[in-house]
Coordinates of N, CA and C in Angstrom, one line a residue:
M1 N 0.8 -1.2 0.0 CA 0.0 0.0 0.0 C 0.9 1.3 0.0
R2 N 2.0 1.2 0.8 CA 2.8 2.3 0.9 C 3.5 2.6 -0.5
N3 N 3.9 1.5 -1.2 CA 4.5 1.6 -2.5 C 3.6 2.3 -3.5
S4 N 2.3 1.8 -3.5 CA 1.3 2.4 -4.4 C 1.1 3.9 -4.1
T5 N 1.1 4.2 -2.9 CA 0.9 5.6 -2.5 C 2.0 6.5 -3.0
R6 N 3.3 6.0 -2.9 CA 4.4 6.7 -3.4 C 4.4 6.9 -4.9
V7 N 4.0 5.9 -5.6 CA 3.9 5.9 -7.1 C 2.8 7.0 -7.5
M8 N 1.7 7.0 -6.8 CA 0.6 8.0 -7.1 C 1.1 9.4 -6.8
A9 N 1.9 9.6 -5.7 CA 2.4 10.9 -5.4 C 3.4 11.4 -6.4
A10 N 4.2 10.5 -6.8 CA 5.2 10.9 -7.8 C 4.6 11.2 -9.2
A11 N 3.5 10.5 -9.5 CA 2.8 10.8 -10.8 C 2.1 12.2 -10.7
L12 N 1.6 12.5 -9.5 CA 0.9 13.8 -9.3 C 1.9 14.9 -9.4
I13 N 3.1 14.8 -8.8 CA 4.1 15.8 -8.8 C 4.6 16.0 -10.3
T14 N 4.7 14.9 -11.0 CA 5.2 15.1 -12.4 C 4.1 15.8 -13.3
A15 N 2.8 15.5 -13.0 CA 1.8 16.1 -13.8 C 1.7 17.6 -13.5
L16 N 1.9 18.0 -12.2 CA 1.8 19.4 -11.8 C 3.0 20.2 -12.4
A17 N 4.1 19.5 -12.6 CA 5.3 20.2 -13.1 C 5.2 20.5 -14.6
I18 N 4.2 20.0 -15.3 CA 4.0 20.3 -16.7 C 3.0 21.3 -16.9
P19 N 3.3 22.5 -17.4 CA 2.3 23.6 -17.6 C 1.1 23.1 -18.4
L20 N -0.1 23.5 -18.0 CA -1.2 23.2 -18.8 C -1.2 23.9 -20.2
G21 N -1.6 23.1 -21.2 CA -1.6 23.7 -22.6 C -0.3 23.8 -23.2
S22 N 0.8 23.2 -22.6 CA 2.1 23.3 -23.2 C 2.2 22.3 -24.3
A23 N 3.0 22.6 -25.3 CA 3.2 21.6 -26.4 C 4.7 21.4 -26.6
P24 N 5.1 20.2 -27.0 CA 6.5 19.8 -27.2 C 7.2 20.8 -28.1
A25 N 8.4 21.1 -27.8 CA 9.2 22.1 -28.7 C 9.3 21.5 -30.1
Q26 N 9.1 22.3 -31.1 CA 9.2 21.9 -32.5 C 10.7 21.9 -32.9
A27 N 11.2 20.8 -33.4 CA 12.6 20.7 -33.8 C 12.8 21.5 -35.1
A28 N 14.0 22.1 -35.2 CA 14.4 22.8 -36.3 C 14.4 21.9 -37.6
P29 N 13.9 22.4 -38.7 CA 13.8 21.5 -39.9 C 15.2 21.3 -40.5
A30 N 15.3 20.3 -41.3 CA 16.5 20.0 -42.1 C 16.5 20.9 -43.3
I31 N 17.5 21.8 -43.4 CA 17.6 22.7 -44.6 C 18.8 22.2 -45.4
T32 N 18.7 22.0 -46.7 CA 19.8 21.6 -47.5 C 20.2 22.7 -48.5
V33 N 21.5 22.7 -48.8 CA 22.1 23.7 -49.7 C 22.9 23.0 -50.7
E34 N 23.0 23.6 -51.9 CA 23.7 23.0 -53.0 C 24.1 24.1 -54.0
V35 N 25.3 24.1 -54.5 CA 25.8 25.0 -55.5 C 25.2 24.5 -56.9
I36 N 24.4 25.3 -57.5 CA 23.9 24.9 -58.8 C 24.4 25.7 -60.0
A37 N 25.1 26.8 -59.7 CA 25.7 27.6 -60.7 C 26.9 28.4 -60.1
N38 N 28.0 28.5 -60.9 CA 29.1 29.3 -60.5 C 29.8 29.8 -61.7
N39 N 30.2 31.1 -61.6 CA 30.9 31.7 -62.7 C 31.8 32.9 -62.2
G40 N 32.8 33.1 -62.9 CA 33.7 34.2 -62.6 C 35.2 33.8 -62.5
S41 N 36.0 34.8 -62.6 CA 37.5 34.5 -62.6 C 38.0 34.0 -61.3
G42 N 37.2 34.1 -60.2 CA 37.7 33.7 -58.9 C 37.1 32.3 -58.5
C43 N 36.3 31.7 -59.3 CA 35.7 30.4 -59.0 C 35.4 29.6 -60.2
A44 N 36.5 29.0 -60.8 CA 36.3 28.1 -62.0 C 35.4 27.0 -61.5
P45 N 34.7 26.3 -62.5 CA 33.8 25.2 -62.1 C 34.5 24.2 -61.2
G46 N 33.9 23.8 -60.2 CA 34.4 22.8 -59.2 C 35.3 23.4 -58.1
T47 N 35.5 24.7 -58.1 CA 36.4 25.2 -57.1 C 35.7 26.0 -56.0
A48 N 34.3 25.9 -56.0 CA 33.6 26.5 -54.9 C 32.5 25.5 -54.4
S49 N 32.3 25.4 -53.1 CA 31.3 24.5 -52.6 C 30.6 25.1 -51.4
V50 N 29.5 24.5 -51.0 CA 28.8 25.0 -49.8 C 28.6 23.8 -48.8
V51 N 28.6 24.1 -47.5 CA 28.5 23.0 -46.5 C 27.5 23.5 -45.5
S52 N 26.5 22.8 -45.2 CA 25.4 23.2 -44.3 C 26.0 22.9 -42.8
N53 N 25.6 23.9 -41.9 CA 26.0 23.6 -40.5 C 25.2 22.5 -40.0
G54 N 25.7 21.7 -39.1 CA 25.0 20.6 -38.5 C 23.8 20.9 -37.8
D55 N 23.6 22.1 -37.3 CA 22.5 22.5 -36.5 C 21.4 23.3 -37.3
N56 N 21.6 23.4 -38.6 CA 20.7 24.0 -39.5 C 20.5 25.5 -39.2
T57 N 21.6 26.2 -38.7 CA 21.6 27.6 -38.5 C 22.2 28.4 -39.6
G58 N 22.7 27.7 -40.6 CA 23.4 28.4 -41.7 C 24.2 27.5 -42.6
F59 N 25.1 28.1 -43.4 CA 26.0 27.3 -44.2 C 27.2 28.1 -44.5
R60 N 28.3 27.4 -44.9 CA 29.5 27.9 -45.3 C 29.9 27.8 -46.7
V61 N 30.5 28.8 -47.3 CA 30.9 28.8 -48.7 C 32.5 28.6 -48.6
K62 N 33.0 27.7 -49.4 CA 34.4 27.4 -49.4 C 34.9 27.6 -50.8
Y63 N 36.0 28.4 -50.9 CA 36.6 28.6 -52.2 C 38.0 28.0 -52.2
R64 N 38.4 27.5 -53.4 CA 39.7 26.8 -53.5 C 40.7 27.5 -54.5
D65 N 40.2 28.5 -55.2 CA 41.1 29.2 -56.1 C 40.6 30.7 -56.3
F66 N 40.6 31.4 -55.2 CA 40.0 32.8 -55.3 C 41.1 33.7 -54.8
V67 N 42.0 34.2 -55.7 CA 43.1 35.0 -55.3 C 43.2 36.2 -56.3
A68 N 43.4 37.4 -55.8 CA 43.7 38.6 -56.6 C 45.1 39.1 -56.2
E69 N 45.8 39.6 -57.2 CA 47.2 40.1 -56.9 C 47.5 41.2 -57.9
A70 N 48.4 42.1 -57.4 CA 48.8 43.3 -58.2 C 50.2 43.7 -57.8
G71 N 50.8 44.4 -58.7 CA 52.2 44.8 -58.5 C 53.2 43.7 -58.9
G72 N 54.5 44.1 -58.9 CA 55.5 43.1 -59.3 C 55.2 42.5 -60.7
G73 N 55.3 41.2 -60.8 CA 55.0 40.6 -62.0 C 53.6 40.1 -62.3
A74 N 52.7 40.6 -61.4 CA 51.3 40.2 -61.6 C 50.6 40.8 -62.8
A75 N 49.8 40.0 -63.5 CA 49.2 40.4 -64.7 C 48.0 41.4 -64.4
I76 N 47.7 42.3 -65.3 CA 46.7 43.3 -65.0 C 45.4 42.6 -64.7
I77 N 45.1 41.6 -65.4 CA 43.8 40.9 -65.3 C 43.6 40.3 -63.9
D78 N 44.7 40.0 -63.2 CA 44.7 39.4 -61.9 C 44.4 40.4 -60.7
R79 N 44.3 41.7 -61.1 CA 44.0 42.7 -60.0 C 42.6 42.6 -59.5
R80 N 41.7 42.0 -60.3 CA 40.3 41.9 -59.8 C 39.8 40.5 -60.1
K81 N 39.3 39.8 -59.1 CA 38.8 38.5 -59.2 C 37.4 38.5 -58.6
N82 N 36.5 37.8 -59.3 CA 35.1 37.8 -58.8 C 34.5 36.3 -58.9
C83 N 33.5 36.1 -58.1 CA 32.8 34.8 -58.1 C 31.3 35.0 -57.9
Q84 N 30.5 34.5 -58.8 CA 29.0 34.5 -58.8 C 28.5 33.1 -58.5
L85 N 27.9 32.9 -57.4 CA 27.3 31.6 -57.0 C 25.8 31.6 -57.0
G86 N 25.2 30.5 -57.4 CA 23.8 30.3 -57.2 C 23.7 29.1 -56.3
V87 N 23.1 29.3 -55.1 CA 23.0 28.3 -54.1 C 21.5 27.9 -53.9
L88 N 21.2 26.7 -54.2 CA 19.8 26.2 -54.1 C 19.6 25.8 -52.6
V89 N 18.7 26.5 -52.0 CA 18.3 26.3 -50.6 C 16.9 25.6 -50.5
T90 N 16.9 24.4 -50.0 CA 15.6 23.7 -49.9 C 15.0 23.8 -48.5
I91 N 13.8 24.4 -48.4 CA 13.2 24.7 -47.1 C 12.0 23.8 -47.0
P92 N 11.9 23.1 -45.9 CA 10.7 22.2 -45.6 C 9.4 23.0 -45.6
D93 N 8.3 22.3 -45.9 CA 7.0 22.9 -45.8 C 6.7 23.4 -44.3
G94 N 6.1 24.6 -44.3 CA 5.8 25.2 -43.0 C 6.9 26.1 -42.5
W95 N 8.0 26.3 -43.2 CA 9.1 27.1 -42.7 C 9.6 28.0 -43.8
T96 N 10.2 29.1 -43.3 CA 10.9 30.0 -44.3 C 12.1 30.5 -43.6
I97 N 13.1 31.0 -44.4 CA 14.3 31.5 -43.8 C 14.7 32.8 -44.5
A98 N 15.5 33.6 -43.7 CA 16.2 34.8 -44.2 C 17.6 34.8 -43.9
I99 N 18.5 35.5 -44.6 CA 19.9 35.6 -44.2 C 20.0 36.7 -43.2
A100 N 20.3 36.3 -41.9 CA 20.4 37.3 -40.9 C 21.8 38.0 -40.8
S101 N 22.8 37.3 -41.1 CA 24.2 37.9 -41.1 C 25.1 37.1 -41.9
A102 N 26.2 37.6 -42.2 CA 27.3 36.9 -43.0 C 28.6 37.3 -42.4
N103 N 29.5 36.3 -42.4 CA 30.9 36.5 -41.9 C 31.9 36.1 -43.0
Y104 N 32.7 37.1 -43.4 CA 33.6 36.8 -44.5 C 35.0 36.8 -43.9
R105 N 35.8 35.8 -44.4 CA 37.2 35.6 -43.8 C 38.1 35.3 -45.0
G106 N 39.3 35.9 -44.9 CA 40.3 35.6 -45.9 C 41.7 35.9 -45.4
K107 N 42.6 36.0 -46.4 CA 44.0 36.3 -46.0 C 44.5 37.4 -47.0
A108 N 45.4 38.3 -46.5 CA 45.9 39.3 -47.3 C 47.4 39.5 -47.0
Y109 N 48.1 39.9 -48.1 CA 49.5 40.3 -48.0 C 49.6 41.6 -48.8
L110 N 49.5 42.7 -48.2 CA 49.5 44.0 -48.8 C 50.7 44.8 -48.5
R111 N 51.5 45.2 -49.5 CA 52.7 46.0 -49.2 C 52.3 47.4 -48.9
S112 N 53.2 48.1 -48.3 CA 53.0 49.6 -48.0 C 52.7 50.3 -49.2
G113 N 51.6 51.1 -49.2 CA 51.1 51.8 -50.4 C 50.1 51.1 -51.2
A114 N 49.8 49.8 -51.0 CA 48.8 49.1 -51.7 C 47.5 49.1 -50.9
T115 N 46.4 49.0 -51.7 CA 45.0 48.9 -51.0 C 44.3 47.8 -51.6
A116 N 43.2 47.3 -50.9 CA 42.4 46.2 -51.4 C 40.9 46.4 -51.1
L117 N 40.1 45.8 -51.8 CA 38.6 45.9 -51.6 C 38.0 44.5 -51.6
Q118 N 37.2 44.2 -50.6 CA 36.4 43.0 -50.6 C 34.9 43.4 -50.6
R119 N 34.2 42.9 -51.7 CA 32.8 43.3 -51.8 C 32.0 42.0 -52.0
T120 N 30.9 41.9 -51.3 CA 30.0 40.8 -51.4 C 28.6 41.3 -51.4
S121 N 27.8 40.8 -52.3 CA 26.3 41.1 -52.3 C 25.6 39.7 -52.4
Y122 N 24.4 39.7 -51.9 CA 23.6 38.5 -52.0 C 22.1 38.9 -52.0
Y123 N 21.3 38.0 -52.7 CA 19.8 38.3 -52.7 C 19.1 37.0 -53.1
W124 N 17.9 36.9 -52.7 CA 17.1 35.7 -53.2 C 16.6 36.0 -54.6
Q125 N 16.7 35.0 -55.4 CA 16.3 35.1 -56.8 C 14.8 35.6 -56.9
G126 N 14.6 36.6 -57.6 CA 13.2 37.2 -57.7 C 12.9 38.3 -56.7
A127 N 13.8 38.5 -55.7 CA 13.5 39.5 -54.7 C 14.1 40.8 -55.2
S128 N 13.5 41.9 -54.7 CA 14.0 43.3 -55.1 C 15.1 43.8 -54.2
T129 N 15.3 43.1 -53.1 CA 16.3 43.6 -52.1 C 17.6 42.9 -52.2
T130 N 18.7 43.7 -52.3 CA 20.0 43.1 -52.3 C 20.9 43.7 -51.2
E131 N 21.5 42.8 -50.4 CA 22.4 43.2 -49.4 C 23.8 43.3 -49.9
R132 N 24.6 44.4 -49.6 CA 25.9 44.5 -50.1 C 26.9 45.0 -49.0
K133 N 28.1 44.4 -49.0 CA 29.1 44.8 -48.0 C 30.4 45.1 -48.7
D134 N 30.9 46.3 -48.5 CA 32.2 46.7 -49.1 C 33.1 47.0 -47.9
V135 N 34.3 46.4 -48.0 CA 35.3 46.7 -46.9 C 36.7 46.9 -47.6
T136 N 37.3 48.0 -47.2 CA 38.6 48.3 -47.8 C 39.8 48.0 -46.8
F137 N 40.9 47.7 -47.3 CA 42.1 47.4 -46.5 C 43.3 48.2 -47.1
A138 N 44.2 48.6 -46.2 CA 45.4 49.3 -46.7 C 46.7 48.7 -46.1
G139 N 47.7 48.6 -46.9 CA 49.0 48.0 -46.5 C 49.8 49.0 -45.7
P140 N 50.7 48.5 -44.9 CA 51.1 47.1 -44.9 C 50.2 46.3 -44.0
L141 N 49.9 45.1 -44.6 CA 49.0 44.1 -43.9 C 49.4 42.7 -44.3
N142 N 49.6 41.9 -43.3 CA 50.0 40.5 -43.6 C 49.3 39.6 -42.6
G143 N 48.3 38.8 -43.0 CA 47.6 37.9 -42.1 C 46.2 37.7 -42.5
L144 N 45.4 37.0 -41.6 CA 44.0 36.8 -41.8 C 43.2 38.0 -41.5
W145 N 42.1 38.1 -42.2 CA 41.1 39.2 -42.0 C 39.7 38.7 -41.9
T146 N 38.8 39.4 -41.2 CA 37.4 38.9 -41.1 C 36.5 40.2 -41.0
T147 N 35.4 40.1 -41.7 CA 34.4 41.2 -41.6 C 33.0 40.6 -41.4
W148 N 32.1 41.4 -40.8 CA 30.7 41.0 -40.5 C 29.8 41.8 -41.3
D149 N 28.7 41.2 -41.7 CA 27.6 42.0 -42.4 C 26.3 41.5 -41.7
V150 N 25.6 42.4 -41.1 CA 24.3 42.1 -40.4 C 23.2 42.8 -41.3
A151 N 22.3 42.0 -41.7 CA 21.2 42.5 -42.6 C 20.3 43.5 -41.8
P152 N 20.1 44.7 -42.3 CA 19.3 45.7 -41.6 C 17.8 45.3 -41.6
V153 N 17.4 44.6 -42.7 CA 16.0 44.1 -42.8 C 16.1 42.7 -43.3
L154 N 15.3 41.8 -42.6 CA 15.3 40.4 -43.0 C 14.4 40.2 -44.2
T155 N 14.9 39.6 -45.2 CA 14.2 39.3 -46.5 C 14.0 37.8 -46.5
Y156 N 12.8 37.3 -46.3 CA 12.5 35.9 -46.3 C 12.2 35.3 -47.6
A157 N 12.7 34.0 -47.8 CA 12.4 33.3 -49.0 C 11.0 32.8 -49.0
E158 N 10.5 32.3 -50.1 CA 9.1 31.8 -50.2 C 9.0 30.6 -49.3
C159 N 7.8 30.6 -48.6 CA 7.6 29.6 -47.6 C 7.6 28.1 -48.2
G160 N 8.3 27.2 -47.5 CA 8.4 25.8 -47.9 C 8.7 25.6 -49.4
S161 N 9.9 26.1 -49.8 CA 10.1 26.0 -51.2 C 11.6 25.7 -51.5
Q162 N 12.0 25.7 -52.7 CA 13.3 25.7 -53.1 C 13.6 27.1 -53.7
S163 N 14.5 27.8 -53.0 CA 14.9 29.1 -53.4 C 16.4 29.2 -53.7
V164 N 16.7 30.1 -54.7 CA 18.1 30.3 -55.1 C 18.6 31.5 -54.4
L165 N 19.7 31.4 -53.7 CA 20.4 32.6 -53.1 C 21.6 32.9 -54.0
N166 N 21.6 34.1 -54.6 CA 22.7 34.5 -55.5 C 23.7 35.2 -54.6
I167 N 25.0 34.8 -54.7 CA 26.0 35.4 -54.0 C 27.1 35.9 -54.9
N168 N 27.4 37.2 -54.9 CA 28.4 37.8 -55.8 C 29.6 38.3 -54.9
T169 N 30.8 37.8 -55.1 CA 31.9 38.3 -54.3 C 33.0 38.7 -55.2
E170 N 33.7 39.8 -54.7 CA 34.8 40.4 -55.5 C 36.0 40.7 -54.6
L171 N 37.2 40.5 -55.1 CA 38.4 40.9 -54.5 C 39.1 41.7 -55.5
R172 N 39.6 42.9 -55.0 CA 40.3 43.8 -55.9 C 41.5 44.4 -55.2
I173 N 42.6 44.6 -55.9 CA 43.8 45.2 -55.4 C 44.3 46.3 -56.3
D174 N 44.7 47.4 -55.6 CA 45.4 48.5 -56.3 C 46.8 48.6 -55.7
A175 N 47.8 48.4 -56.6 CA 49.2 48.4 -56.1 C 49.6 49.8 -55.6
G176 N 49.0 50.8 -56.1 CA 49.3 52.2 -55.6 C 50.8 52.5 -55.8
S177 N 51.4 53.0 -54.7 CA 52.8 53.4 -54.7 C 53.7 52.2 -54.3
S178 N 53.1 51.1 -54.0 CA 53.9 49.9 -53.5 C 54.9 49.4 -54.6
T179 N 55.8 48.6 -54.1 CA 56.7 47.8 -54.9 C 56.6 46.4 -54.6
G180 N 56.7 45.5 -55.5 CA 56.5 44.1 -55.3 C 55.1 43.7 -55.4
T181 N 54.8 42.5 -55.1 CA 53.4 41.9 -55.3 C 52.6 41.9 -54.1
S182 N 51.4 42.3 -54.2 CA 50.4 42.2 -53.0 C 49.3 41.2 -53.4
T183 N 48.8 40.5 -52.5 CA 47.8 39.5 -52.7 C 46.6 39.6 -51.7
M184 N 45.4 39.2 -52.2 CA 44.3 39.0 -51.3 C 43.5 37.8 -51.7
S185 N 43.1 36.9 -50.8 CA 42.5 35.7 -51.1 C 41.4 35.3 -50.2
M186 N 40.6 34.3 -50.6 CA 39.6 33.7 -49.7 C 39.7 32.2 -49.9
N187 N 40.9 31.6 -49.9 CA 41.0 30.2 -50.1 C 41.0 29.4 -48.8
T188 N 40.2 28.3 -48.8 CA 40.0 27.6 -47.5 C 41.3 26.8 -47.2
T189 N 42.2 26.7 -48.1 CA 43.5 26.0 -47.8 C 44.4 26.8 -47.0
E190 N 44.1 28.1 -46.7 CA 45.0 29.0 -46.0 C 44.6 29.2 -44.6
G191 N 44.0 28.2 -44.0 CA 43.6 28.4 -42.6 C 42.1 28.5 -42.4
D192 N 41.7 29.2 -41.3 CA 40.3 29.4 -41.0 C 39.7 30.4 -41.9
V193 N 39.5 30.0 -43.2 CA 39.0 30.9 -44.2 C 37.8 30.3 -44.9
D194 N 36.7 31.0 -44.8 CA 35.4 30.7 -45.5 C 34.4 31.8 -45.4
T195 N 33.3 31.7 -45.9 CA 32.2 32.7 -45.7 C 31.0 31.9 -45.0
L196 N 30.6 32.5 -43.9 CA 29.5 31.9 -43.1 C 28.2 32.7 -43.3
F197 N 27.1 32.1 -43.8 CA 25.8 32.8 -43.8 C 24.9 32.2 -42.7
N198 N 24.4 33.1 -41.9 CA 23.5 32.6 -40.8 C 22.1 32.9 -41.1
F199 N 21.2 31.8 -40.8 CA 19.8 31.9 -41.1 C 19.0 32.5 -39.9
S200 N 17.9 33.2 -40.3 CA 16.9 33.5 -39.3 C 15.7 32.6 -39.8
L201 N 15.3 31.7 -38.9 CA 14.3 30.7 -39.2 C 12.9 31.1 -38.7
S202 N 11.9 30.9 -39.5 CA 10.5 31.2 -39.0 C 9.5 30.3 -39.5
S203 N 8.5 29.9 -38.7 CA 7.4 29.1 -39.2 C 6.4 29.9 -40.0
C204 N 5.8 29.3 -41.0 CA 4.8 30.0 -41.8 C 3.4 30.0 -41.2

């Protein structure tokens, strides 16, 4: 009898601990990403890829041949490199996402007198809003760099759909008064270098 009383008391305490009307937390949906188009002097076919975060909070863009250089023996055409990516984002039914922020990382070796520009813009295909980030650098500079871009307004993709996120990135160097070669790159082989896009997830 004592045991049955204890069981009943434990069950009552457990029931009282659960708020009335509460529902189990809804798990974040599985969002997939895939490069379906790439073009530009900074990303020849097969040299750019995307990797989804394990927790579905965003994805990373990885480049393997994205380098601009100027001065010294560098060719004029190498002073500006660009990459245009089309990333297919598959969103489960009942959900939509926006790009909340982006983190760009790369490596630079700029001689004194040289300057560089990193420019990235992105937009959902068919949307009228484009987010763009321009960052300039001045030599002397030698090492890794990182910049953040926080979207002032969240632009959501169509609910429960496959949407294409267009990403345009440019690296540009002006040798200026410097001597020798200056470089700027976004190659993943050079350490902790990639571009991270963070999602804002919302149910429809």
